[in-house]
Coordinates of C-alpha atoms in Angstrom, one line a residue:
M1107 CA 10.2 77.4 16.4
L1108 CA 12.7 80.3 16.3
P1109 CA 13.2 80.2 12.5
S1110 CA 9.5 80.2 12.1
L1111 CA 9.2 83.3 14.3
A1112 CA 11.8 85.1 12.3
R1113 CA 10.2 84.2 9.0
T1114 CA 6.7 85.1 9.9
A1115 CA 7.4 88.1 12.3
P1116 CA 4.2 87.9 14.4
H1117 CA 3.1 91.3 15.8
G1118 CA 0.1 93.3 16.8
L1119 CA -1.5 90.8 19.1
E1120 CA -4.8 91.9 20.5
L1121 CA -8.2 90.6 21.6
A1122 CA -10.3 89.9 18.5
K1123 CA -12.7 92.7 17.7
G1124 CA -16.3 91.8 17.0
R1125 CA -15.9 88.2 18.1
T1126 CA -16.7 86.3 21.3
P1127 CA -15.2 88.2 24.2
P1128 CA -13.1 86.4 26.8
R1129 CA -15.2 84.4 29.2
Y1130 CA -15.0 81.9 32.0
I1131 CA -15.7 78.4 30.7
E1132 CA -15.2 74.8 31.6
R1133 CA -13.5 72.6 29.1
A1134 CA -12.7 68.9 29.7
G1135 CA -13.5 69.4 33.4
T1136 CA -11.1 72.4 33.8
K1137 CA -12.3 75.9 34.4
A1138 CA -10.4 78.5 32.4
I1139 CA -10.6 81.9 30.8
E1140 CA -11.1 81.3 27.1
A1141 CA -10.2 84.1 24.7
I1142 CA -10.0 84.6 20.9
F1143 CA -7.2 86.9 19.7
T1144 CA -5.8 88.2 16.5
F1145 CA -2.3 89.1 15.3
E1146 CA -0.5 89.9 12.1
T1147 CA 2.4 88.2 10.3
V1148 CA 4.2 89.0 7.1
I1149 CA 2.0 86.4 5.4
G1150 CA -1.3 87.6 6.6
P1151 CA -3.7 88.0 9.5
C1152 CA -4.1 85.2 12.0
N1153 CA -6.5 84.0 14.6
G1154 CA -5.7 82.4 17.9
V1155 CA -7.4 80.8 21.0
V1156 CA -5.8 80.8 24.4
R1157 CA -7.2 79.3 27.6
L1158 CA -5.8 80.6 30.9
V1159 CA -5.9 78.8 34.2
S1160 CA -4.8 79.9 37.7
E1161 CA -1.7 78.4 39.1
G1162 CA -0.5 79.7 42.5
G1163 CA -2.7 82.7 42.0
A1164 CA -1.1 83.6 38.7
P1165 CA -2.6 83.0 35.2
R1166 CA -0.9 80.4 33.1
A1167 CA -1.6 79.4 29.5
W1168 CA -3.3 76.0 29.5
T1169 CA -3.9 75.6 25.7
L1170 CA -2.8 77.8 22.8
M1171 CA -3.7 77.5 19.1
T1172 CA -3.0 79.8 16.2
A1173 CA -4.2 79.7 12.6
L1174 CA -3.6 81.7 9.5
D1175 CA -6.8 83.3 8.4
E1176 CA -5.9 84.7 5.0
I1177 CA -2.9 85.4 2.8
R1178 CA -2.4 89.1 2.4
G1179 CA -3.2 90.4 -1.1
H1180 CA -5.1 87.2 -1.8
E1181 CA -8.1 87.5 0.5
D1182 CA -11.2 85.4 0.1
P1183 CA -13.6 87.6 -1.8
A1184 CA -16.5 86.0 0.1
N1185 CA -15.4 88.2 3.1
G1186 CA -15.4 91.4 1.0
K1187 CA -17.7 93.3 -1.3
R1188 CA -19.7 92.0 -4.2
W1189 CA -18.2 92.1 -7.6
Q1190 CA -18.5 95.5 -9.1
D1191 CA -19.9 96.5 -12.5
V1192 CA -16.3 96.9 -13.8
D1193 CA -15.9 93.1 -13.4
W1194 CA -19.2 92.0 -14.8
K1195 CA -20.3 94.7 -17.2
R1196 CA -23.1 94.3 -19.7
N1197 CA -21.0 93.2 -22.7
F1198 CA -23.6 93.5 -25.5
G1199 CA -22.5 91.4 -28.4
G1200 CA -19.8 89.7 -26.4
E1201 CA -19.4 86.9 -23.9
N1202 CA -21.8 86.7 -21.0
W1203 CA -21.6 84.9 -17.7
A1204 CA -23.1 81.6 -19.1
D1205 CA -20.6 81.7 -21.9
R1206 CA -17.7 82.1 -19.5
R1207 CA -18.9 79.3 -17.3
R1208 CA -19.2 76.9 -20.2
R1209 CA -15.6 77.8 -21.3
A1210 CA -14.3 77.5 -17.8
V1211 CA -15.8 74.0 -17.3
A1212 CA -14.6 72.7 -20.7
Y1213 CA -10.9 73.2 -20.1
A1214 CA -10.4 73.2 -23.9
D1215 CA -7.4 75.5 -23.8
R1216 CA -5.8 74.9 -20.4
D1217 CA -5.1 72.5 -17.5
P1218 CA -6.2 73.1 -13.9
A1219 CA -3.7 73.9 -11.2
V1220 CA -5.5 71.4 -8.9
L1221 CA -7.4 68.2 -9.7
V1222 CA -9.8 67.1 -7.1
V1223 CA -10.7 63.4 -7.3
G1224 CA -14.2 62.9 -5.8
A1225 CA -17.0 65.5 -5.8
A1226 CA -18.9 64.6 -2.7
Q1227 CA -18.8 66.9 0.4
A1228 CA -15.0 67.0 0.7
G1229 CA -14.4 67.6 -3.0
L1230 CA -17.0 70.3 -3.4
M1231 CA -16.0 72.2 -0.2
V1232 CA -12.3 72.3 -1.1
S1233 CA -13.1 73.2 -4.7
A1234 CA -15.2 76.1 -3.4
R1235 CA -12.4 77.3 -1.1
L1236 CA -9.7 77.1 -3.8
G1237 CA -12.0 78.8 -6.3
M1238 CA -12.5 81.7 -3.9
L1239 CA -8.7 82.0 -3.7
G1240 CA -8.4 82.2 -7.4
V1241 CA -6.8 78.7 -7.9
D1242 CA -8.0 77.0 -11.0
T1243 CA -9.6 73.8 -9.8
L1244 CA -11.3 70.9 -11.6
A1245 CA -13.3 68.3 -9.6
I1246 CA -14.1 64.9 -11.1
D1247 CA -16.5 62.2 -10.0
R1248 CA -17.0 58.8 -11.5
E1249 CA -20.7 58.9 -10.8
K1250 CA -23.0 60.1 -13.6
R1251 CA -24.7 62.6 -11.4
L1252 CA -23.4 64.7 -8.5
G1253 CA -24.6 63.2 -5.3
D1254 CA -25.0 59.7 -6.6
S1255 CA -22.4 58.3 -4.2
W1256 CA -25.0 59.2 -1.5
R1257 CA -28.2 58.4 -3.5
R1258 CA -27.0 54.8 -4.1
R1259 CA -26.6 54.0 -0.4
Y1260 CA -29.2 52.0 1.5
H1261 CA -32.7 53.4 1.2
A1262 CA -33.2 54.4 4.9
L1263 CA -29.9 56.3 5.3
T1264 CA -30.2 59.6 7.1
L1265 CA -27.2 61.6 8.6
H1266 CA -26.6 60.8 12.2
N1267 CA -25.3 64.2 13.3
E1268 CA -27.4 67.3 13.3
T1269 CA -27.9 69.7 10.5
R1270 CA -26.8 72.6 12.7
V1271 CA -23.1 71.5 12.6
N1272 CA -23.0 70.3 9.0
H1273 CA -23.3 73.5 6.9
F1274 CA -21.2 73.9 3.8
P1275 CA -18.8 76.9 3.6
Y1276 CA -20.3 80.1 2.1
M1277 CA -23.8 78.4 1.8
P1278 CA -25.4 77.2 5.1
F1279 CA -28.4 74.8 4.7
P1280 CA -31.8 76.5 4.8
R1281 CA -33.2 76.9 8.3
S1282 CA -36.3 74.9 7.3
W1283 CA -34.3 71.7 6.8
P1284 CA -34.8 68.8 9.2
V1285 CA -32.6 68.1 12.2
F1286 CA -31.2 65.1 10.5
V1287 CA -30.7 65.3 6.7
P1288 CA -31.9 62.4 4.5
K1289 CA -29.3 61.1 2.1
D1290 CA -31.2 62.1 -1.1
M1291 CA -31.7 65.6 0.3
L1292 CA -28.0 66.0 0.8
A1293 CA -27.2 64.6 -2.6
N1294 CA -29.5 67.1 -4.3
W1295 CA -27.7 69.9 -2.3
F1296 CA -24.4 68.9 -3.9
E1297 CA -25.8 69.9 -7.3
I1298 CA -27.3 73.1 -6.0
Y1299 CA -24.0 74.0 -4.3
A1300 CA -21.8 73.3 -7.3
E1301 CA -24.0 75.4 -9.5
A1302 CA -24.3 78.3 -7.1
M1303 CA -20.5 78.3 -6.2
E1304 CA -19.5 78.1 -9.9
L1305 CA -17.5 75.0 -9.4
N1306 CA -15.9 73.2 -12.4
V1307 CA -17.0 69.6 -12.1
W1308 CA -16.8 66.7 -14.6
T1309 CA -19.1 63.8 -13.7
G1310 CA -18.8 60.4 -15.3
T1311 CA -15.1 60.9 -15.2
E1312 CA -12.5 58.6 -13.6
L1313 CA -8.8 59.0 -12.9
T1314 CA -7.1 56.0 -14.4
A1315 CA -3.4 56.9 -14.2
A1316 CA -1.2 59.5 -12.4
R1317 CA 2.5 60.1 -12.5
Y1318 CA 4.5 62.9 -10.8
D1319 CA 7.4 64.6 -12.4
D1320 CA 9.9 65.7 -9.7
V1321 CA 11.7 68.1 -12.1
S1322 CA 8.7 70.0 -13.5
K1323 CA 6.7 69.6 -10.3
H1324 CA 3.5 68.6 -11.9
W1325 CA 1.4 65.5 -12.5
T1326 CA 0.5 63.7 -15.7
V1327 CA -3.0 62.3 -15.2
T1328 CA -5.2 60.4 -17.5
L1329 CA -9.0 61.0 -17.2
R1330 CA -11.5 58.6 -18.7
R1331 CA -14.7 60.4 -19.7
A1332 CA -18.2 59.1 -19.8
D1333 CA -18.1 58.8 -23.6
G1334 CA -15.0 56.6 -23.4
G1335 CA -12.7 59.3 -24.5
E1336 CA -9.5 60.2 -22.5
R1337 CA -8.0 63.5 -21.5
I1338 CA -4.4 64.0 -20.4
M1339 CA -3.8 66.8 -17.9
H1340 CA -0.9 68.3 -16.0
P1341 CA -2.1 69.7 -12.6
R1342 CA 0.4 70.7 -10.0
H1343 CA -1.7 69.3 -7.2
V1344 CA -4.0 66.3 -6.9
I1345 CA -6.4 66.1 -3.9
F1346 CA -8.0 62.8 -3.2
C1347 CA -11.5 63.3 -1.8
N1348 CA -12.5 59.8 -2.4
G1349 CA -13.9 59.3 1.1
V1350 CA -13.1 57.3 4.2
S1351 CA -15.7 54.8 3.0
T1352 CA -14.7 54.0 -0.6
I1353 CA -13.9 50.4 -1.4
P1354 CA -16.3 47.9 0.2
K1355 CA -14.6 45.1 2.2
W1356 CA -15.4 41.6 1.0
P1357 CA -14.0 39.2 3.5
D1358 CA -13.2 35.6 2.6
L1359 CA -15.7 33.9 5.0
P1360 CA -15.7 30.1 5.2
G1361 CA -18.6 28.7 3.1
L1362 CA -20.0 32.1 2.0
N1363 CA -19.5 31.1 -1.7
E1364 CA -21.8 28.1 -1.1
F1365 CA -24.7 30.3 0.1
R1366 CA -27.6 29.9 -2.3
G1367 CA -29.2 33.2 -1.4
A1368 CA -28.2 36.8 -2.2
V1369 CA -25.1 38.4 -0.7
R1370 CA -25.0 42.2 -0.6
H1371 CA -22.6 44.8 0.9
S1372 CA -24.4 47.4 3.0
G1373 CA -23.4 50.1 0.6
D1374 CA -25.5 48.7 -2.2
Y1375 CA -28.1 46.6 -0.2
G1376 CA -31.0 48.8 -1.4
S1377 CA -34.2 48.8 0.5
G1378 CA -35.8 46.5 3.1
L1379 CA -38.9 46.5 1.0
D1380 CA -37.1 44.4 -1.5
W1381 CA -36.8 41.6 1.0
K1382 CA -40.3 41.5 2.5
G1383 CA -41.1 38.0 3.8
K1384 CA -37.5 36.9 3.6
R1385 CA -35.0 35.9 6.3
A1386 CA -31.9 37.9 6.6
L1387 CA -28.5 37.9 8.4
V1388 CA -26.6 41.1 8.8
L1389 CA -22.9 40.8 9.6
G1390 CA -21.6 43.9 11.4
T1391 CA -22.8 45.9 14.4
G1392 CA -21.7 49.4 13.4
T1393 CA -24.1 52.1 12.2
S1394 CA -24.7 50.5 8.8
G1395 CA -25.4 47.1 10.2
H1396 CA -27.9 48.3 12.7
D1397 CA -29.6 50.6 10.2
V1398 CA -29.9 47.7 7.6
A1399 CA -31.2 45.3 10.2
Q1400 CA -33.8 47.8 11.4
D1401 CA -34.9 48.7 7.8
L1402 CA -35.3 45.0 7.0
S1403 CA -37.3 44.3 10.1
V1404 CA -39.7 47.2 9.9
S1405 CA -40.1 46.6 6.1
G1406 CA -41.6 43.2 6.7
A1407 CA -38.7 40.7 6.6
A1408 CA -39.7 37.4 8.1
E1409 CA -36.7 37.2 10.4
V1410 CA -33.6 39.4 10.9
S1411 CA -30.6 38.6 13.0
I1412 CA -27.5 40.8 13.4
I1413 CA -24.1 39.1 13.7
Q1414 CA -21.6 40.7 16.1
N1415 CA -17.9 40.0 15.6
G1416 CA -16.5 42.3 18.3
P1417 CA -17.5 44.8 21.0
T1418 CA -19.4 47.8 19.7
L1419 CA -19.9 51.3 21.3
V1420 CA -23.6 52.1 21.4
V1421 CA -24.9 55.6 22.2
S1422 CA -28.4 56.9 21.7
L1423 CA -28.9 59.3 18.8
K1424 CA -29.7 62.1 21.3
E1425 CA -26.6 61.6 23.4
A1426 CA -24.3 61.2 20.4
Q1427 CA -24.8 64.9 19.7
A1428 CA -23.0 65.8 22.9
P1429 CA -19.6 66.5 21.2
Y1430 CA -21.3 69.3 19.3
A1431 CA -22.6 71.1 22.4
L1432 CA -20.2 73.9 21.6
Y1433 CA -22.5 74.8 18.7
D1434 CA -25.3 75.4 21.2
E1435 CA -23.3 78.1 22.9
N1436 CA -24.5 81.6 22.2
I1437 CA -21.6 82.5 19.9
S1438 CA -21.2 82.9 16.2
F1439 CA -20.8 79.8 13.9
E1440 CA -17.4 81.1 12.8
D1441 CA -16.2 81.2 16.4
C1442 CA -17.6 77.7 17.0
D1443 CA -15.5 76.3 14.2
L1444 CA -12.4 78.1 15.5
L1445 CA -12.9 76.8 19.0
A1446 CA -13.6 73.3 17.8
T1447 CA -10.1 73.0 16.4
S1448 CA -8.3 74.5 19.3
F1449 CA -8.0 71.5 21.6
P1450 CA -4.7 69.6 21.7
Y1451 CA -5.2 65.9 21.6
P1452 CA -4.7 65.2 25.4
I1453 CA -7.5 67.7 26.2
Y1454 CA -9.6 66.5 23.3
S1455 CA -9.2 62.9 24.5
R1456 CA -10.0 63.8 28.1
S1457 CA -13.1 65.7 27.0
H1458 CA -14.4 62.7 25.2
Q1459 CA -13.8 60.4 28.1
R1460 CA -16.0 62.7 30.2
L1461 CA -18.7 62.8 27.5
T1462 CA -18.6 59.0 27.1
E1463 CA -19.2 58.5 30.8
K1464 CA -22.1 60.9 30.8
N1465 CA -23.6 59.3 27.7
A1466 CA -23.3 55.8 29.2
D1467 CA -25.1 57.0 32.4
A1468 CA -27.9 58.6 30.3
D1469 CA -28.2 55.5 28.3
K1470 CA -27.9 53.1 31.2
V1471 CA -31.3 51.3 30.8
L1472 CA -30.7 50.7 27.1
L1473 CA -27.1 49.4 27.6
E1474 CA -28.1 47.1 30.4
G1475 CA -30.8 45.7 28.2
L1476 CA -28.3 45.0 25.5
K1477 CA -26.0 43.3 27.9
R1478 CA -28.8 41.0 29.1
R1479 CA -29.2 39.9 25.4
G1480 CA -25.5 39.1 25.2
F1481 CA -24.5 42.2 23.1
K1482 CA -20.8 43.0 23.7
L1483 CA -20.2 46.7 24.5
T1484 CA -17.2 48.9 24.5
S1485 CA -16.6 52.6 25.4
G1486 CA -13.7 52.9 23.0
P1487 CA -9.9 53.0 23.6
N1488 CA -9.4 54.2 27.2
G1489 CA -13.1 55.1 27.4
T1490 CA -12.7 57.9 24.8
G1491 CA -15.9 57.2 22.9
W1492 CA -17.1 57.3 19.3
Q1493 CA -15.2 60.3 17.9
I1494 CA -11.8 58.9 18.8
M1495 CA -13.0 55.6 17.3
Y1496 CA -14.0 57.4 14.1
G1497 CA -10.6 59.1 13.9
N1498 CA -8.7 55.9 14.5
R1499 CA -10.7 53.4 12.5
G1500 CA -13.6 55.1 10.9
G1501 CA -16.2 53.0 12.7
G1502 CA -16.9 50.5 15.5
Y1503 CA -19.9 52.3 17.0
Y1504 CA -23.7 52.8 16.5
F1505 CA -25.9 55.9 17.1
D1506 CA -29.1 54.2 18.2
A1507 CA -32.0 55.2 16.1
G1508 CA -34.2 52.4 17.4
C1509 CA -32.4 49.1 16.5
S1510 CA -30.9 48.6 19.9
Q1511 CA -34.3 48.5 21.5
M1512 CA -35.4 46.0 18.8
I1513 CA -32.5 43.8 19.8
V1514 CA -33.4 44.1 23.5
D1515 CA -37.0 43.2 22.7
G1516 CA -36.0 40.3 20.4
R1517 CA -37.5 41.8 17.3
V1518 CA -34.0 41.7 15.8
G1519 CA -32.0 38.5 16.7
L1520 CA -28.4 38.6 17.9
I1521 CA -25.7 36.1 16.9
Q1522 CA -22.1 36.1 18.0
F1523 CA -19.8 35.5 15.1
A1524 CA -17.7 33.2 17.3
D1525 CA -20.7 30.8 17.5
I1526 CA -20.8 30.3 13.7
E1527 CA -18.9 27.3 12.4
R1528 CA -19.2 28.4 8.7
F1529 CA -21.7 29.7 6.2
C1530 CA -23.5 27.1 4.1
A1531 CA -26.1 26.9 1.3
E1532 CA -29.0 27.6 3.6
G1533 CA -27.4 30.3 5.7
A1534 CA -25.1 30.0 8.8
L1535 CA -24.1 26.7 10.3
M1536 CA -23.7 27.1 14.0
R1537 CA -21.2 25.4 16.2
D1538 CA -24.0 23.5 17.9
G1539 CA -25.0 21.9 14.6
S1540 CA -28.1 24.1 14.0
V1541 CA -28.6 26.2 10.9
R1542 CA -29.8 29.8 10.9
A1543 CA -31.6 29.9 7.6
A1544 CA -31.6 33.0 5.4
E1545 CA -32.3 34.2 1.9
L1546 CA -30.1 37.3 2.3
I1547 CA -26.7 38.0 3.9
V1548 CA -25.7 41.7 4.2
L1549 CA -22.0 42.4 4.8
A1550 CA -21.9 45.6 6.9
I1551 CA -18.2 45.4 7.7
G1552 CA -16.9 48.6 6.4
Y1553 CA -14.5 49.8 3.7
E1554 CA -10.9 49.8 2.8
G1555 CA -9.0 52.9 3.8
Q1556 CA -8.7 56.0 1.6
K1557 CA -5.0 55.3 0.9
E1558 CA -5.7 51.8 -0.4
A1559 CA -8.3 53.2 -2.7
V1560 CA -5.7 55.1 -4.7
R1561 CA -3.1 52.3 -5.0
H1562 CA -4.4 51.0 -8.3
V1563 CA -3.9 54.5 -9.8
L1564 CA -0.7 55.6 -8.2
G1565 CA 1.1 52.2 -8.0
D1566 CA 2.8 50.6 -5.0
A1567 CA 5.9 52.9 -4.9
V1568 CA 4.0 56.2 -4.7
T1569 CA 1.3 54.8 -2.5
D1570 CA 3.8 53.5 0.0
R1571 CA 5.7 56.9 -0.1
I1572 CA 2.5 58.7 1.0
G1573 CA 2.8 57.5 4.6
P1574 CA -0.1 56.8 6.9
V1575 CA -3.5 58.2 6.0
W1576 CA -6.2 58.5 8.7
G1577 CA -5.8 57.5 12.3
F1578 CA -4.4 59.7 15.0
D1579 CA -0.6 60.1 14.8
A1580 CA 1.9 60.7 17.6
E1581 CA 1.0 64.4 17.7
G1582 CA -2.7 63.7 17.9
E1583 CA -3.4 64.8 14.4
L1584 CA -5.1 62.8 11.7
A1585 CA -2.3 61.3 9.7
G1586 CA -1.9 62.5 6.1
M1587 CA -5.1 64.6 6.1
W1588 CA -5.3 68.2 4.9
R1589 CA -1.5 68.6 5.1
P1590 CA 1.5 67.5 3.0
T1591 CA 2.0 63.8 2.5
G1592 CA 5.2 61.9 1.7
Q1593 CA 4.4 62.5 -2.0
P1594 CA 4.8 66.1 -3.2
G1595 CA 1.7 67.5 -4.8
L1596 CA -0.5 64.9 -3.3
W1597 CA -3.2 65.7 -0.7
F1598 CA -6.1 64.0 1.1
L1599 CA -9.3 65.5 2.5
A1600 CA -12.1 63.4 4.1
G1601 CA -14.3 63.1 7.1
G1602 CA -17.7 64.3 8.3
L1603 CA -19.2 67.5 6.9
A1604 CA -18.0 69.7 9.7
Q1605 CA -14.4 68.3 9.4
C1606 CA -14.5 69.0 5.6
R1607 CA -15.9 72.5 6.1
I1608 CA -13.2 73.5 8.6
F1609 CA -10.2 71.8 7.1
S1610 CA -10.9 72.5 3.5
K1611 CA -9.9 76.1 4.3
V1612 CA -6.6 74.9 5.9
L1613 CA -5.8 72.8 2.9
A1614 CA -6.8 75.5 0.4
L1615 CA -4.5 78.0 2.1
Q1616 CA -1.6 75.6 1.9
I1617 CA -2.0 75.1 -1.8
K1618 CA -2.5 78.8 -2.4
A1619 CA 0.8 79.4 -0.5
R1620 CA 2.6 77.0 -2.8
E1621 CA 1.1 78.5 -5.9
L1622 CA 2.5 81.9 -4.7
G1623 CA 5.9 80.4 -3.8
I1624 CA 5.4 81.3 -0.1
A1625 CA 5.6 77.6 1.0
T1626 CA 7.6 74.9 -0.8
T1627 CA 7.6 71.9 1.5

């Protein structure tokens, strides 16, 4: 800590002007004075959040968080004035804006400083952040069209957290948008965003090989283009934004290869309308499993049963928004984002324990109905709820959009995986000798982790050197995310839209600092 203080020389601490003033507030059941402050360092201006509690009549700091806001001399132009005529003059007979954009995207005469692998929400957001900081960034996506990674998901998919917390940096969603954004609407926004933010994106492009040179401190990467051609590039940084849900899990289930019907993963299951009049089994009781089962049932499938392999956290869609209550407070969106990141893990965990208890009480009738049907419930590790489960394993919960009541009512059947002997040609052979017949089996059992998705490109040695990716570490931070990994020049960014918005800035500042030589480790 002392070497850091000497190096950064913090000074000029004061309450933040023009931001939410200090106020009495209750966080995680503790009443405190919450204040946003600013201070200066040799690197640039910083923000901070402190919460004070009374101890023996004297104030004491309960939580404290500080964050670099900008690097001095390399400020984000989005916070300043518009480009002036001297920058974009009318150059008659010369190169105009469209010409410059075509040249920038082509990379005919240069390599990018940063290669972003994956151009969904994480990739687009960090590309925008880096672009604003003047870091030459190319984002690639193997899909033919931006947003196809969302368009190809199951037909009924709609986001399960509210639009009000999901805005992209620099470009919030229009106020006319629905409370929950449909997948295709979000996918189309990717194209709008990339164009408006002048992002350099290559679609139909896949990273096939990557090797890091410890001497030159750059990567040699091979990119395969849509036309079959290849391009070799030498970026100094590679950011994997390939998503927490990347490679579908295909388990080796006894007898599944004998099944005469269709087997689909939830990621490419399509629409329930394709299976009208058919009988279906859905393996998995997370969000995708419930959504698929509901879609099949309401679309006219003859019979649908969901198969549960382990306890599942169920919370109504309304109550699931409770962790975002901060965004309902009468303060700026910028302040909400700052405050959302200011809780150390023990406080964060305690807060979610309290929310989970309140959610369960509000959903008591629904949960009791599920128990009567034999549905196995959990409240997460130590009762900490769905957000901790998401951070640890990326799933294991369901935001009820109607399927839970369908299970309670018997419109969607419930099978415990432990009661299945094996799968067979007709469907599932039960331990009691009966057969649950089906023409379709949907595997809604999740995806391999983000780290494993890059192993085939990086090789075992580099992948193992990275260290853990995702899951809370001993410090209560998500391991390997938006910070240095065990492999120099290699970064990861993933998560929900709010996470990507907030931490894309954190990651972009770290890369910019390295490009300037301010940070080296």
